[in-house]
PDB file of N, CA and C in Angstrom:
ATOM      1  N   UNK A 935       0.841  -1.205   0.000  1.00 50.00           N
ATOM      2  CA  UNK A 935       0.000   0.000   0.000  1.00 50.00           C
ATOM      3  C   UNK A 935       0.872   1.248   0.000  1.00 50.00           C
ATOM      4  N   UNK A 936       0.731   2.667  -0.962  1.00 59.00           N
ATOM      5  CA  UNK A 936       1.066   3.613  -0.597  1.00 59.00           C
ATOM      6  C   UNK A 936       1.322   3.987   0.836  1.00 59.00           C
ATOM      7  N   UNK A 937       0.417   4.055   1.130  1.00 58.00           N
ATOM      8  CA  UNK A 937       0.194   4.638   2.597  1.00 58.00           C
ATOM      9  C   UNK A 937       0.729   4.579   3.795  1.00 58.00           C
ATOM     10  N   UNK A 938       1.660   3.212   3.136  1.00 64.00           N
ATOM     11  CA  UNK A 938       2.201   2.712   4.664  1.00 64.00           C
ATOM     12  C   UNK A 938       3.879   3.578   4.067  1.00 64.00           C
ATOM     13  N   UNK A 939       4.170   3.930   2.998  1.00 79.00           N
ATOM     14  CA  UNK A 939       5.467   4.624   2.630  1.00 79.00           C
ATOM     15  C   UNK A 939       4.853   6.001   2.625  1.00 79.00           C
ATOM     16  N   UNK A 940       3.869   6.935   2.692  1.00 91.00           N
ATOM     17  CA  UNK A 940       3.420   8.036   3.334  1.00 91.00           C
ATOM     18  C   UNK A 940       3.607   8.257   4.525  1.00 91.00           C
ATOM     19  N   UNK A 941       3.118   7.651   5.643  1.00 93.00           N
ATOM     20  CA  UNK A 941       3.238   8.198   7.048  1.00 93.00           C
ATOM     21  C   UNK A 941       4.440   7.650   7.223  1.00 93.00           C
ATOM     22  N   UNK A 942       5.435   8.221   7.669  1.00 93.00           N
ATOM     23  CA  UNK A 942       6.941   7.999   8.371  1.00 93.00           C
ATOM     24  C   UNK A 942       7.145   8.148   9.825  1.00 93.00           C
ATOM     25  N   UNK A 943       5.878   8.637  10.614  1.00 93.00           N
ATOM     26  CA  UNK A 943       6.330   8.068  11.959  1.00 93.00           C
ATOM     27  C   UNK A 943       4.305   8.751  12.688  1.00 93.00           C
ATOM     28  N   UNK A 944       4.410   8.326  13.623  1.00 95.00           N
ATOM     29  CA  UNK A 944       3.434   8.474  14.353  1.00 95.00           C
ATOM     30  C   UNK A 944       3.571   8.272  16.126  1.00 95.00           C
ATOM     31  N   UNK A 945       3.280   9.713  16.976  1.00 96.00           N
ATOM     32  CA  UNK A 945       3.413   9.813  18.072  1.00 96.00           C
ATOM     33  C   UNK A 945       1.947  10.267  18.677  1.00 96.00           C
ATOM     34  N   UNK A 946       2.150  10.386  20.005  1.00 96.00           N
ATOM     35  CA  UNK A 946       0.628  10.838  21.000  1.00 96.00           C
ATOM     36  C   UNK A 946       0.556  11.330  21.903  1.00 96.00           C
ATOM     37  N   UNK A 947      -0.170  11.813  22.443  1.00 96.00           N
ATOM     38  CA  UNK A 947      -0.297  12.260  24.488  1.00 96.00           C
ATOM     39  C   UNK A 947      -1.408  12.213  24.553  1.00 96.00           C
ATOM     40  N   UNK A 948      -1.689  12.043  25.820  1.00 96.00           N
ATOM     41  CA  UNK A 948      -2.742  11.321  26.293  1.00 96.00           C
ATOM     42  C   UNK A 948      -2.583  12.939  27.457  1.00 96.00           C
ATOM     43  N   UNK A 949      -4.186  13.457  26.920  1.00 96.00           N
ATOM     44  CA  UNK A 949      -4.067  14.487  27.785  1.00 96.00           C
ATOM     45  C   UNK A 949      -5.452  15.127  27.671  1.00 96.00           C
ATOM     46  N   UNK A 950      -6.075  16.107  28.554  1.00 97.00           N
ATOM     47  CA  UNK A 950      -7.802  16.450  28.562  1.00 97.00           C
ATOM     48  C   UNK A 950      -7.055  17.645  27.492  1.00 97.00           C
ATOM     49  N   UNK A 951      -8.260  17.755  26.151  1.00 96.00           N
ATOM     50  CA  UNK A 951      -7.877  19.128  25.889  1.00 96.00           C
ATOM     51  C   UNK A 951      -8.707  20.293  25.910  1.00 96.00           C
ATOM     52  N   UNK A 952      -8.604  21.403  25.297  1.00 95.00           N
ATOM     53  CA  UNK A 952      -9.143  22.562  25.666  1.00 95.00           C
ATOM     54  C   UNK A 952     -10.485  22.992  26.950  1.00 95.00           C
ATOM     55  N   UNK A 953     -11.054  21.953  26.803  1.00 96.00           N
ATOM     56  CA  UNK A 953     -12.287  21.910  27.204  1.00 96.00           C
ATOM     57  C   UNK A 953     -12.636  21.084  28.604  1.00 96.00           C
ATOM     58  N   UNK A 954     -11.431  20.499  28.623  1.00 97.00           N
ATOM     59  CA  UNK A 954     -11.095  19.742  29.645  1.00 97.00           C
ATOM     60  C   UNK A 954     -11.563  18.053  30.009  1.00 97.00           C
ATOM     61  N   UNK A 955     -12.142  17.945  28.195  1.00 97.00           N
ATOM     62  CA  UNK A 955     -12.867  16.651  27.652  1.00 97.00           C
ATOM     63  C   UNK A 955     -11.335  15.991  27.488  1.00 97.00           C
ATOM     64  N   UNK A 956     -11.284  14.309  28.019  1.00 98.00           N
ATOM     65  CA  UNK A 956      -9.969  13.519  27.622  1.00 98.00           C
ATOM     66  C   UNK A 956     -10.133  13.628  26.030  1.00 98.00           C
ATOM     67  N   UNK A 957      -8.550  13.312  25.673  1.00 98.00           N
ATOM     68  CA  UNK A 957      -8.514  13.157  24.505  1.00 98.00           C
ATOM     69  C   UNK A 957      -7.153  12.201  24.417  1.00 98.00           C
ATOM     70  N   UNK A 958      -6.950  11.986  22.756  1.00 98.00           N
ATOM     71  CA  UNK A 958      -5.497  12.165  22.073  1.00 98.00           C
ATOM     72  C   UNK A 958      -5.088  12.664  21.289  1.00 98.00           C
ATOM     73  N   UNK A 959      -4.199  13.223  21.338  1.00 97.00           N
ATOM     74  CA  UNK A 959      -3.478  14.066  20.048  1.00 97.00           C
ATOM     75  C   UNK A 959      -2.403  13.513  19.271  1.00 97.00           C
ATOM     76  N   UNK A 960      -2.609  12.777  18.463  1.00 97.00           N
ATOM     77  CA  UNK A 960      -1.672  12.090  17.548  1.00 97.00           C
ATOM     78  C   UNK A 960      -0.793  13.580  17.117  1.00 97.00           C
ATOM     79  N   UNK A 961       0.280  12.929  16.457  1.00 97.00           N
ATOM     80  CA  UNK A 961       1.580  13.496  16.002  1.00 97.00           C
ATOM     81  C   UNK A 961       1.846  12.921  14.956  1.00 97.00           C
ATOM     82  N   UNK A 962       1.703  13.333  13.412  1.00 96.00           N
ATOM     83  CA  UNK A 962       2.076  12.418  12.389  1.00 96.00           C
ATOM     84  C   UNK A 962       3.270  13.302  11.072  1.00 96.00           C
ATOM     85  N   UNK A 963       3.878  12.257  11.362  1.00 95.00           N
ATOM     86  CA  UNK A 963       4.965  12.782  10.134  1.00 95.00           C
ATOM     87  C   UNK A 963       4.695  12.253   8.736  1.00 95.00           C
ATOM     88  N   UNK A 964       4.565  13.390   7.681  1.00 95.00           N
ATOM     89  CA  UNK A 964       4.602  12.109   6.407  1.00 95.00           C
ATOM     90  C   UNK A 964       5.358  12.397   5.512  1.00 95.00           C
ATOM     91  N   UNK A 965       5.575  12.093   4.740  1.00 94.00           N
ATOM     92  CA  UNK A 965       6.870  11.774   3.467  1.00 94.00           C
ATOM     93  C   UNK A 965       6.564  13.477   2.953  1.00 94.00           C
ATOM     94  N   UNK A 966       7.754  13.754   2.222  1.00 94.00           N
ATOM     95  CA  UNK A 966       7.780  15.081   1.702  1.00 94.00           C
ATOM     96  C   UNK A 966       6.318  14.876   0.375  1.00 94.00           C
ATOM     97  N   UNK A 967       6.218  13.750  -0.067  1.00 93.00           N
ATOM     98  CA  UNK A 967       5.374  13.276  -1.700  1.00 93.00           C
ATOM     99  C   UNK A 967       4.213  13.588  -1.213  1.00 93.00           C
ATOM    100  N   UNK A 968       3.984  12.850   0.042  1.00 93.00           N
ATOM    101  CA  UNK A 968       2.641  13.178   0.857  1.00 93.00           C
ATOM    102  C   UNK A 968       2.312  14.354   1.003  1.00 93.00           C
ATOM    103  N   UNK A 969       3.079  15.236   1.137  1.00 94.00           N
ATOM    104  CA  UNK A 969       2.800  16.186   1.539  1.00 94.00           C
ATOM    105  C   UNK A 969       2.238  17.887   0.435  1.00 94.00           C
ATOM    106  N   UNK A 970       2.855  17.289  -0.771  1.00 94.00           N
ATOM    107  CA  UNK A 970       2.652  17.883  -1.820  1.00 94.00           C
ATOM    108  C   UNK A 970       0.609  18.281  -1.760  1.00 94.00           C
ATOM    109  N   UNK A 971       0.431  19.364  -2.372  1.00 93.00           N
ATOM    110  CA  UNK A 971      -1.410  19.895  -2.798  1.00 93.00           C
ATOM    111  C   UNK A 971      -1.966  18.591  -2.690  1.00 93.00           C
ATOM    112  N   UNK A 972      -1.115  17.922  -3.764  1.00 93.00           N
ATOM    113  CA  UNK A 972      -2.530  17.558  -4.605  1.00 93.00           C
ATOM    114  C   UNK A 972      -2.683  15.681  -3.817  1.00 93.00           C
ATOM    115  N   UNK A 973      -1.466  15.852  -3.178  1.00 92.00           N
ATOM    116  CA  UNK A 973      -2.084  14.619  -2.204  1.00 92.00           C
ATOM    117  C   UNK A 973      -2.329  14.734  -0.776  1.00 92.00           C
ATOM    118  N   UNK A 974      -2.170  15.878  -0.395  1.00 93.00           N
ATOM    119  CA  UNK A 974      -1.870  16.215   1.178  1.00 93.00           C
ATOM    120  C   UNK A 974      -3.576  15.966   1.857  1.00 93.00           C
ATOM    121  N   UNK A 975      -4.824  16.236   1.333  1.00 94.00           N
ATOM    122  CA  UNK A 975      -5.610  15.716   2.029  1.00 94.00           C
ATOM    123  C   UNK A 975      -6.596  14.564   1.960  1.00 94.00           C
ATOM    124  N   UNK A 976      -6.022  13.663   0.665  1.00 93.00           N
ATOM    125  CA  UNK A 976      -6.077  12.194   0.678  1.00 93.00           C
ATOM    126  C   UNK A 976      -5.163  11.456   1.880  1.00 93.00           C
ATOM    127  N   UNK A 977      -4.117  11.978   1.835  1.00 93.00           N
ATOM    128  CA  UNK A 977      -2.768  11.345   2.866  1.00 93.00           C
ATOM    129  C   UNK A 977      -3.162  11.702   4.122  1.00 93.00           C
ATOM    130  N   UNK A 978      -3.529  12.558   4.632  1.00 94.00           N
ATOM    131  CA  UNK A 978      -4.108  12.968   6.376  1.00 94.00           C
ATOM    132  C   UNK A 978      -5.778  12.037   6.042  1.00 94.00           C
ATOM    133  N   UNK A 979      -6.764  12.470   5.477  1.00 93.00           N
ATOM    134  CA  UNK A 979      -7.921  11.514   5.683  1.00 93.00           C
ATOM    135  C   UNK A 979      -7.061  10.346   6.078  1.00 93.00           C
ATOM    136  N   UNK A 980      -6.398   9.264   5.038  1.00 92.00           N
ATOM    137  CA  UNK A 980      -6.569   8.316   5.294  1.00 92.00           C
ATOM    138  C   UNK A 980      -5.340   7.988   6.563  1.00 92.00           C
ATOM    139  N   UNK A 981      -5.174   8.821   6.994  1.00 93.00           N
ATOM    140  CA  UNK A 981      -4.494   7.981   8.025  1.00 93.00           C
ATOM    141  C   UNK A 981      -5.152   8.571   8.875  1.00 93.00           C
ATOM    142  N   UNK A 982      -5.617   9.598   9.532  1.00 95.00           N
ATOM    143  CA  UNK A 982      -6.616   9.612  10.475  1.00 95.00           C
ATOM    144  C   UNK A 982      -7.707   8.535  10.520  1.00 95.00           C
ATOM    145  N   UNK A 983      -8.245   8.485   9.771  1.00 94.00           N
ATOM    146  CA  UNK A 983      -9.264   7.126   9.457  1.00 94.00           C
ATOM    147  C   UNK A 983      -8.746   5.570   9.883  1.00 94.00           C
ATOM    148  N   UNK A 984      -7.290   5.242   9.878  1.00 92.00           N
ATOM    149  CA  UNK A 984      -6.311   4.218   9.900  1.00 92.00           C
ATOM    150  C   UNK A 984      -6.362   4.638  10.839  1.00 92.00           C
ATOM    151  N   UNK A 985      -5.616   5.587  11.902  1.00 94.00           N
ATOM    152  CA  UNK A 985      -5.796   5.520  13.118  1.00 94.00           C
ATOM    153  C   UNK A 985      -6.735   5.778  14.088  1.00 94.00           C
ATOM    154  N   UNK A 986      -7.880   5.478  13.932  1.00 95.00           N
ATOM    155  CA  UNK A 986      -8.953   5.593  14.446  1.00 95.00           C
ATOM    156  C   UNK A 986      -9.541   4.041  14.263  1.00 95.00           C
ATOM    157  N   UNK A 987      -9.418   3.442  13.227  1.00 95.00           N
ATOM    158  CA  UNK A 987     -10.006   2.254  13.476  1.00 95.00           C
ATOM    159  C   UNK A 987      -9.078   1.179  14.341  1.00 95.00           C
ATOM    160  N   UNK A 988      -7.621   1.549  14.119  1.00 94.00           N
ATOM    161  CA  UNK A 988      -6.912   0.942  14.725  1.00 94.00           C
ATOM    162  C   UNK A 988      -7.013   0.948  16.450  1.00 94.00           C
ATOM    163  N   UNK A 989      -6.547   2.514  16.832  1.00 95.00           N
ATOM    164  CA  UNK A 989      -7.039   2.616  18.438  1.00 95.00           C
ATOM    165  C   UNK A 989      -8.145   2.784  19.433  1.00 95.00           C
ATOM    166  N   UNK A 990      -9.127   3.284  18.538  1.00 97.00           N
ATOM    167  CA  UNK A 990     -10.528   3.402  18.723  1.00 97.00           C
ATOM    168  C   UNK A 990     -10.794   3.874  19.638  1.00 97.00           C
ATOM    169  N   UNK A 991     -10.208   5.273  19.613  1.00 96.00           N
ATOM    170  CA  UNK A 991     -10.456   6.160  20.655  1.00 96.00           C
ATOM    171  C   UNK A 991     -12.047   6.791  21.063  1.00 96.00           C
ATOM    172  N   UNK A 992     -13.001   6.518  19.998  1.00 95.00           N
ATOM    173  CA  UNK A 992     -14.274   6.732  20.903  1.00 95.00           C
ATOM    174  C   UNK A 992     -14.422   5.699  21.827  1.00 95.00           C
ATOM    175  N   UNK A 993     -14.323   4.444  21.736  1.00 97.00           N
ATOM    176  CA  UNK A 993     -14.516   3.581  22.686  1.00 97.00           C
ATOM    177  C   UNK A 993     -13.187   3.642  23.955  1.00 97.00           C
ATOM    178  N   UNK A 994     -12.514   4.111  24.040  1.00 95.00           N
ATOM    179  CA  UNK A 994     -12.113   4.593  24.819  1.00 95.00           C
ATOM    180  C   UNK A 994     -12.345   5.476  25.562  1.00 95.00           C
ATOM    181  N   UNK A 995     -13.278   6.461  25.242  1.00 96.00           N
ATOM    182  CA  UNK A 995     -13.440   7.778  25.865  1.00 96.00           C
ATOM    183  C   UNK A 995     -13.017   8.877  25.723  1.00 96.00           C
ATOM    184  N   UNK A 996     -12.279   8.796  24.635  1.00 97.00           N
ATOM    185  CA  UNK A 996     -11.028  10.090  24.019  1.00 97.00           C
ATOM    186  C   UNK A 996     -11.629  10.628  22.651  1.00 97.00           C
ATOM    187  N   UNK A 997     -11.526  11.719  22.820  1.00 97.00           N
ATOM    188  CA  UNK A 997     -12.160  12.771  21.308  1.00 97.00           C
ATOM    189  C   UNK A 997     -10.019  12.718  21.055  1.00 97.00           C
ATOM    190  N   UNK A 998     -10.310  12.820  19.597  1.00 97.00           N
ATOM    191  CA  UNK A 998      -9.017  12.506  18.759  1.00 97.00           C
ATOM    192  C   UNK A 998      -8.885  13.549  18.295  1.00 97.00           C
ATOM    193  N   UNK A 999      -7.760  14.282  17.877  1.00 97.00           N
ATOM    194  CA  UNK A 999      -7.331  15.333  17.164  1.00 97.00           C
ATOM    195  C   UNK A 999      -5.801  15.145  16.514  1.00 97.00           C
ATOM    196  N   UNK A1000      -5.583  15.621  14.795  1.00 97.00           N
ATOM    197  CA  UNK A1000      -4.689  15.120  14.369  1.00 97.00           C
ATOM    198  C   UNK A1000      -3.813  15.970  13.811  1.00 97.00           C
ATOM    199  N   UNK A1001      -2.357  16.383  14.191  1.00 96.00           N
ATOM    200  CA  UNK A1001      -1.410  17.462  13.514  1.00 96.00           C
ATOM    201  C   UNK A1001      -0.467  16.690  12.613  1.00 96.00           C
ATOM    202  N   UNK A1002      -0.309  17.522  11.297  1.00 96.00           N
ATOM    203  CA  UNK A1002       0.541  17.121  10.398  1.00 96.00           C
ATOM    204  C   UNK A1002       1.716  17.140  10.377  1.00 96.00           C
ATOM    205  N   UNK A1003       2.659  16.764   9.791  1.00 96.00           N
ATOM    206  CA  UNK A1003       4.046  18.300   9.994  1.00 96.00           C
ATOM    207  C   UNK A1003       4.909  16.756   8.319  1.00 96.00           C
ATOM    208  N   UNK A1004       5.873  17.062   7.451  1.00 95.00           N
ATOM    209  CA  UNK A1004       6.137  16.742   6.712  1.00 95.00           C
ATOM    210  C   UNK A1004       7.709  16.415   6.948  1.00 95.00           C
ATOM    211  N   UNK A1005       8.727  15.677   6.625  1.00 93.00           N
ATOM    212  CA  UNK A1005       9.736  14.930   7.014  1.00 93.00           C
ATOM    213  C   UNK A1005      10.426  16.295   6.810  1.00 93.00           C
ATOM    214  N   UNK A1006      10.380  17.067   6.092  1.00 94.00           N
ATOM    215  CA  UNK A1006      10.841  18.305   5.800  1.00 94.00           C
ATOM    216  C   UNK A1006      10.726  19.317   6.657  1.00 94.00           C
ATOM    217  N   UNK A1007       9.841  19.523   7.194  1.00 89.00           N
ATOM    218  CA  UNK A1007       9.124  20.837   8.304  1.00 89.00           C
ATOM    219  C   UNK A1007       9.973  19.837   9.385  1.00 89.00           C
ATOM    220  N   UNK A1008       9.551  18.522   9.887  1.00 91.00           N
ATOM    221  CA  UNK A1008      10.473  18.689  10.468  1.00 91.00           C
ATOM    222  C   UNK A1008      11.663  18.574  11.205  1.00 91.00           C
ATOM    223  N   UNK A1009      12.804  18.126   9.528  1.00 88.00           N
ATOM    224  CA  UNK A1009      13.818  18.306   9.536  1.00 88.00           C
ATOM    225  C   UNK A1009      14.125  19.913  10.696  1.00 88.00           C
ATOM    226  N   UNK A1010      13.473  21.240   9.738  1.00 88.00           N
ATOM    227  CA  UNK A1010      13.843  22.594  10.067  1.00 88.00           C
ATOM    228  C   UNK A1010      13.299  22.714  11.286  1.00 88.00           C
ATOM    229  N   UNK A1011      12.035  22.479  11.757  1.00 86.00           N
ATOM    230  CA  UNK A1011      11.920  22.685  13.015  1.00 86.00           C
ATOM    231  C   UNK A1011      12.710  21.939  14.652  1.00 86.00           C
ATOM    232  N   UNK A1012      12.852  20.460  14.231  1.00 87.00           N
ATOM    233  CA  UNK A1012      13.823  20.501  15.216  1.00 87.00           C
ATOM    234  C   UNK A1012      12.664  19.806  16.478  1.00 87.00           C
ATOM    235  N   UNK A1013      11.403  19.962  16.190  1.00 84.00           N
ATOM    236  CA  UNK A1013      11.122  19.607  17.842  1.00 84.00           C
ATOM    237  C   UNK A1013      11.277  18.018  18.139  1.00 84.00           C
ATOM    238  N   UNK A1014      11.697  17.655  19.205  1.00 86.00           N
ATOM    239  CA  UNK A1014      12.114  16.697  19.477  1.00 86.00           C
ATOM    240  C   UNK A1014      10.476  15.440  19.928  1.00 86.00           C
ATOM    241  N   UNK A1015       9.615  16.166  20.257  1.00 86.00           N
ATOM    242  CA  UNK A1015       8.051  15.891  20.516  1.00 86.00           C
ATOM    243  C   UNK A1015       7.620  14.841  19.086  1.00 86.00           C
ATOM    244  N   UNK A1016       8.678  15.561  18.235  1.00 87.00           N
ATOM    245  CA  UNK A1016       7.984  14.938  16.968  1.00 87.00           C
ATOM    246  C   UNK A1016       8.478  13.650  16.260  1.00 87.00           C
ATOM    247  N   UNK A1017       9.241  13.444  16.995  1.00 81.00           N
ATOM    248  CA  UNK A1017      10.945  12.407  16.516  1.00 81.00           C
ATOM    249  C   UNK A1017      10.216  10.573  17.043  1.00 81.00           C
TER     250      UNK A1017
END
C-alpha cells in the first residue's frame, strides 16, 4: 500500500484538551510526496481514518485530534516531541 510509505512516523499524548474533555493528540509525520497539494488531504484523511479504526479512541473515551508536519518541516523545526 502507498500509505504505509506516506506516514513515516506516528506519536501521542494522552491528555484532557481545551475543554477539559480527555482526549489524544496524535503526532504524524509524512513523506515530503505526501505532503505535496494535490495529495496532502487524501494522505491525512486516510491515516486519520487508519488511526482511528486501529485505536478506537471513541470507545475509549477520548475525542481525537490530528497534527501534520512533513519529514521536511520537520527536519527545520527541530522539535524533538515529533521524533
Amino acid at each position: 500500500k502507498k500509505f504505509v510509505t506516506d506516514v513515516v512516523r506516528v506519536r501521542y499524548d494522552l491528555h484532557d484538551d481545551w475543554s477539559g474533555d480527555p482526549a489524544i493528540f496524535f503526532r504524524v509525520v509524512i513523506s515530503d510526496d505526501a505532503a505535496r497539494e494535490e495529495r496532502l488531504m487524501t494522505v491525512t484523511e486516510h491515516a486519520k481514518a487508519e488511526l482511528r479504526m486501529a485505536v478506537k479512541p471513541v470507545d475509549l473515551g477520548l475525542l481525537s485530534y490530528f497534527n501534520y508536519r512533513s519529514v521536511s518541516e520537520q527536519k527545520d523545526m527541530r522539535e524533538k516531541i515529533w521524533d
